[in-house]
mmCIF file of C-alpha atoms in Angstrom:
data_model
loop_
_atom_site.group_PDB
_atom_site.id
_atom_site.type_symbol
_atom_site.label_atom_id
_atom_site.label_comp_id
_atom_site.label_asym_id
_atom_site.label_seq_id
_atom_site.Cartn_x
_atom_site.Cartn_y
_atom_site.Cartn_z
ATOM 1 C CA VAL A 1 -14.756 -56.217 -34.887
ATOM 2 C CA VAL A 2 -17.476 -56.306 -37.091
ATOM 3 C CA GLY A 3 -17.765 -57.673 -40.881
ATOM 4 C CA LEU A 4 -20.783 -57.419 -43.487
ATOM 5 C CA VAL A 5 -19.774 -59.744 -46.592
ATOM 6 C CA GLY A 6 -22.708 -57.879 -49.356
ATOM 7 C CA TYR A 7 -23.092 -54.345 -48.325
ATOM 8 C CA ILE A 8 -26.395 -52.957 -46.728
ATOM 9 C CA GLY A 9 -26.661 -49.311 -46.600
ATOM 10 C CA PRO A 10 -29.170 -49.434 -43.584
ATOM 11 C CA LEU A 11 -27.655 -51.436 -42.166
ATOM 12 C CA VAL A 12 -23.908 -50.426 -42.043
ATOM 13 C CA ARG A 13 -25.683 -47.554 -41.098
ATOM 14 C CA ALA A 14 -27.159 -48.632 -38.206
ATOM 15 C CA LEU A 15 -23.990 -50.995 -37.236
ATOM 16 C CA ALA A 16 -21.220 -47.700 -37.571
ATOM 17 C CA GLY A 17 -21.905 -45.796 -34.148
ATOM 18 C CA ARG A 18 -21.882 -48.984 -32.730
ATOM 19 C CA ALA A 19 -18.941 -51.441 -33.712
ATOM 20 C CA LYS A 20 -15.684 -50.099 -32.115
ATOM 21 C CA GLU A 21 -14.491 -50.888 -36.083
ATOM 22 C CA LEU A 22 -16.874 -51.957 -39.207
ATOM 23 C CA LEU A 23 -15.561 -53.603 -42.112
ATOM 24 C CA VAL A 24 -17.610 -54.155 -45.010
ATOM 25 C CA PHE A 25 -16.342 -55.943 -48.129
ATOM 26 C CA GLU A 26 -18.065 -55.735 -51.486
ATOM 27 C CA ARG A 27 -17.257 -57.254 -54.805
ATOM 28 C CA ASN A 28 -18.227 -54.594 -56.504
ATOM 29 C CA GLN A 29 -16.951 -51.594 -55.029
ATOM 30 C CA SER A 30 -18.687 -48.284 -55.043
ATOM 31 C CA ARG A 31 -17.369 -46.663 -51.255
ATOM 32 C CA PRO A 32 -13.773 -45.798 -50.620
ATOM 33 C CA GLU A 33 -15.187 -46.842 -47.222
ATOM 34 C CA VAL A 34 -15.013 -50.213 -48.501
ATOM 35 C CA LEU A 35 -13.225 -53.196 -48.609
ATOM 36 C CA PRO A 36 -12.385 -55.417 -51.597
ATOM 37 C CA ASP A 37 -13.888 -59.297 -51.146
ATOM 38 C CA TRP A 38 -10.570 -60.690 -51.542
ATOM 39 C CA ALA A 39 -9.621 -58.521 -48.430
ATOM 40 C CA VAL A 40 -12.708 -61.445 -46.426
ATOM 41 C CA GLU A 41 -9.151 -63.693 -46.742
ATOM 42 C CA LEU A 42 -7.644 -61.309 -43.761
ATOM 43 C CA GLU A 43 -9.558 -59.158 -42.466
ATOM 44 C CA LEU A 44 -12.426 -61.826 -41.409
ATOM 45 C CA PRO A 45 -10.436 -64.157 -39.475
ATOM 46 C CA ARG A 46 -10.296 -60.500 -36.431
ATOM 47 C CA CYS A 47 -13.559 -60.084 -36.664
ATOM 48 C CA ASP A 48 -15.705 -61.600 -32.806
ATOM 49 C CA VAL A 49 -19.544 -61.500 -35.539
ATOM 50 C CA VAL A 50 -19.678 -61.660 -39.103
ATOM 51 C CA PHE A 51 -22.620 -60.934 -40.703
ATOM 52 C CA ILE A 52 -22.858 -62.278 -44.866
ATOM 53 C CA THR A 53 -25.541 -61.391 -47.501
ATOM 54 C CA GLY A 54 -27.499 -64.424 -48.597
ATOM 55 C CA THR A 55 -26.244 -63.738 -51.732
ATOM 56 C CA ALA A 56 -22.919 -65.616 -50.874
ATOM 57 C CA PHE A 57 -25.354 -69.202 -51.426
ATOM 58 C CA ALA A 58 -25.843 -67.659 -55.520
ATOM 59 C CA ASN A 59 -21.630 -67.088 -55.525
ATOM 60 C CA ASN A 60 -20.321 -69.962 -53.093
ATOM 61 C CA THR A 61 -18.656 -68.430 -51.461
ATOM 62 C CA VAL A 62 -20.427 -68.923 -48.239
ATOM 63 C CA ASP A 63 -18.510 -72.531 -47.288
ATOM 64 C CA ARG A 64 -15.013 -69.944 -47.439
ATOM 65 C CA LEU A 65 -16.557 -67.189 -45.673
ATOM 66 C CA VAL A 66 -18.045 -69.080 -42.795
ATOM 67 C CA ALA A 67 -14.226 -71.341 -42.743
ATOM 68 C CA LEU A 68 -12.664 -68.248 -41.461
ATOM 69 C CA SER A 69 -14.644 -66.615 -39.811
ATOM 70 C CA ARG A 70 -13.216 -67.399 -36.735
ATOM 71 C CA GLY A 71 -16.372 -64.976 -34.642
ATOM 72 C CA ARG A 72 -20.313 -65.309 -34.582
ATOM 73 C CA VAL A 73 -21.576 -65.458 -38.320
ATOM 74 C CA ALA A 74 -24.930 -64.794 -39.911
ATOM 75 C CA VAL A 75 -26.529 -65.266 -42.789
ATOM 76 C CA ILE A 76 -28.798 -61.988 -43.537
ATOM 77 C CA GLY A 77 -31.377 -60.834 -46.384
ATOM 78 C CA PRO A 78 -34.075 -62.213 -47.661
ATOM 79 C CA SER A 79 -32.449 -64.452 -50.007
ATOM 80 C CA THR A 80 -30.833 -66.511 -46.738
ATOM 81 C CA PRO A 81 -32.191 -69.954 -47.221
ATOM 82 C CA MET A 82 -33.549 -70.799 -44.073
ATOM 83 C CA TRP A 83 -32.349 -73.872 -43.800
ATOM 84 C CA PRO A 84 -31.558 -75.378 -40.426
ATOM 85 C CA GLY A 85 -28.664 -77.774 -41.451
ATOM 86 C CA LEU A 86 -26.838 -74.805 -41.773
ATOM 87 C CA LEU A 87 -26.537 -73.612 -37.799
ATOM 88 C CA GLU A 88 -25.013 -77.314 -37.675
ATOM 89 C CA ARG A 89 -21.781 -76.147 -39.803
ATOM 90 C CA GLY A 90 -20.709 -72.696 -38.286
ATOM 91 C CA VAL A 91 -23.312 -70.213 -38.998
ATOM 92 C CA ASP A 92 -25.117 -68.897 -35.305
ATOM 93 C CA TRP A 93 -28.106 -67.034 -37.079
ATOM 94 C CA LEU A 94 -30.474 -66.739 -39.712
ATOM 95 C CA PHE A 95 -32.717 -63.944 -41.008
ATOM 96 C CA GLY A 96 -34.297 -64.317 -43.649
ATOM 97 C CA ALA A 97 -37.937 -64.048 -45.423
ATOM 98 C CA ARG A 98 -41.388 -66.178 -45.865
ATOM 99 C CA VAL A 99 -43.161 -64.742 -48.861
ATOM 100 C CA LEU A 100 -46.095 -65.133 -47.534
ATOM 101 C CA GLU A 101 -48.327 -63.208 -50.943
ATOM 102 C CA PRO A 102 -46.153 -65.285 -53.710
ATOM 103 C CA SER A 103 -48.175 -63.431 -56.684
ATOM 104 C CA ARG A 104 -47.224 -60.462 -54.903
ATOM 105 C CA ALA A 105 -43.967 -60.797 -53.936
ATOM 106 C CA LEU A 106 -43.133 -61.949 -57.862
ATOM 107 C CA THR A 107 -44.256 -58.297 -59.593
ATOM 108 C CA ALA A 108 -42.342 -56.905 -57.186
ATOM 109 C CA ILE A 109 -39.046 -58.774 -58.434
ATOM 110 C CA ALA A 110 -40.342 -58.653 -62.410
ATOM 111 C CA GLU A 111 -40.938 -55.058 -61.697
ATOM 112 C CA ALA A 112 -36.924 -54.914 -60.117
ATOM 113 C CA GLY A 113 -38.606 -53.442 -56.625
ATOM 114 C CA GLY A 114 -35.258 -54.085 -54.681
ATOM 115 C CA THR A 115 -35.853 -55.497 -51.275
ATOM 116 C CA ARG A 116 -38.021 -52.584 -50.051
ATOM 117 C CA ALA A 117 -40.641 -53.278 -52.302
ATOM 118 C CA LEU A 118 -40.357 -56.924 -51.636
ATOM 119 C CA TYR A 119 -41.278 -57.163 -47.674
ATOM 120 C CA ARG A 120 -43.963 -54.656 -48.733
ATOM 121 C CA SER A 121 -45.182 -56.873 -50.671
ATOM 122 C CA GLY A 122 -45.723 -59.304 -47.766
ATOM 123 C CA LEU A 123 -42.854 -61.080 -46.587
ATOM 124 C CA VAL A 124 -42.148 -60.897 -43.515
ATOM 125 C CA LYS A 125 -38.680 -61.224 -41.374
ATOM 126 C CA VAL A 126 -37.765 -64.881 -40.152
ATOM 127 C CA ALA A 127 -35.274 -65.914 -38.081
ATOM 128 C CA LEU A 128 -33.326 -68.658 -36.767
ATOM 129 C CA GLY A 129 -31.122 -69.736 -34.499
ATOM 130 C CA ARG A 130 -28.627 -71.595 -31.981
ATOM 131 C CA ASP A 131 -27.394 -71.532 -28.431
ATOM 132 C CA VAL A 132 -23.631 -69.594 -28.158
ATOM 133 C CA ASP A 133 -22.067 -69.650 -24.882
ATOM 134 C CA HIS A 134 -19.773 -66.691 -25.856
#
């Protein structure tokens, strides 16, 4: 069972055909197959892998989400803090971004370009992880 906290369309589409069961949690439900964010309390503990968007840091829910997770945990997206200390606090992987051209990234943000525009502006994907034996 795979859990995704925060709706990311491309990731939902990629996981939908691969996961035995995919549970997507979102505060602003816009699709009937998406569970409300409060459902993490009931459903997250049964997930084998949990993907949490970096937004969980902004809305101060990351600690609770990690505590509820019994399987592997990945924090994903360009807002993910790439701090190695998170790997000692229940997070297995960090998948974030590095800004190569700050002025272009700021322009993309100012123009409300979204994640794709940010990556086109010069962000590169980066990853940190720790060894896990399961």
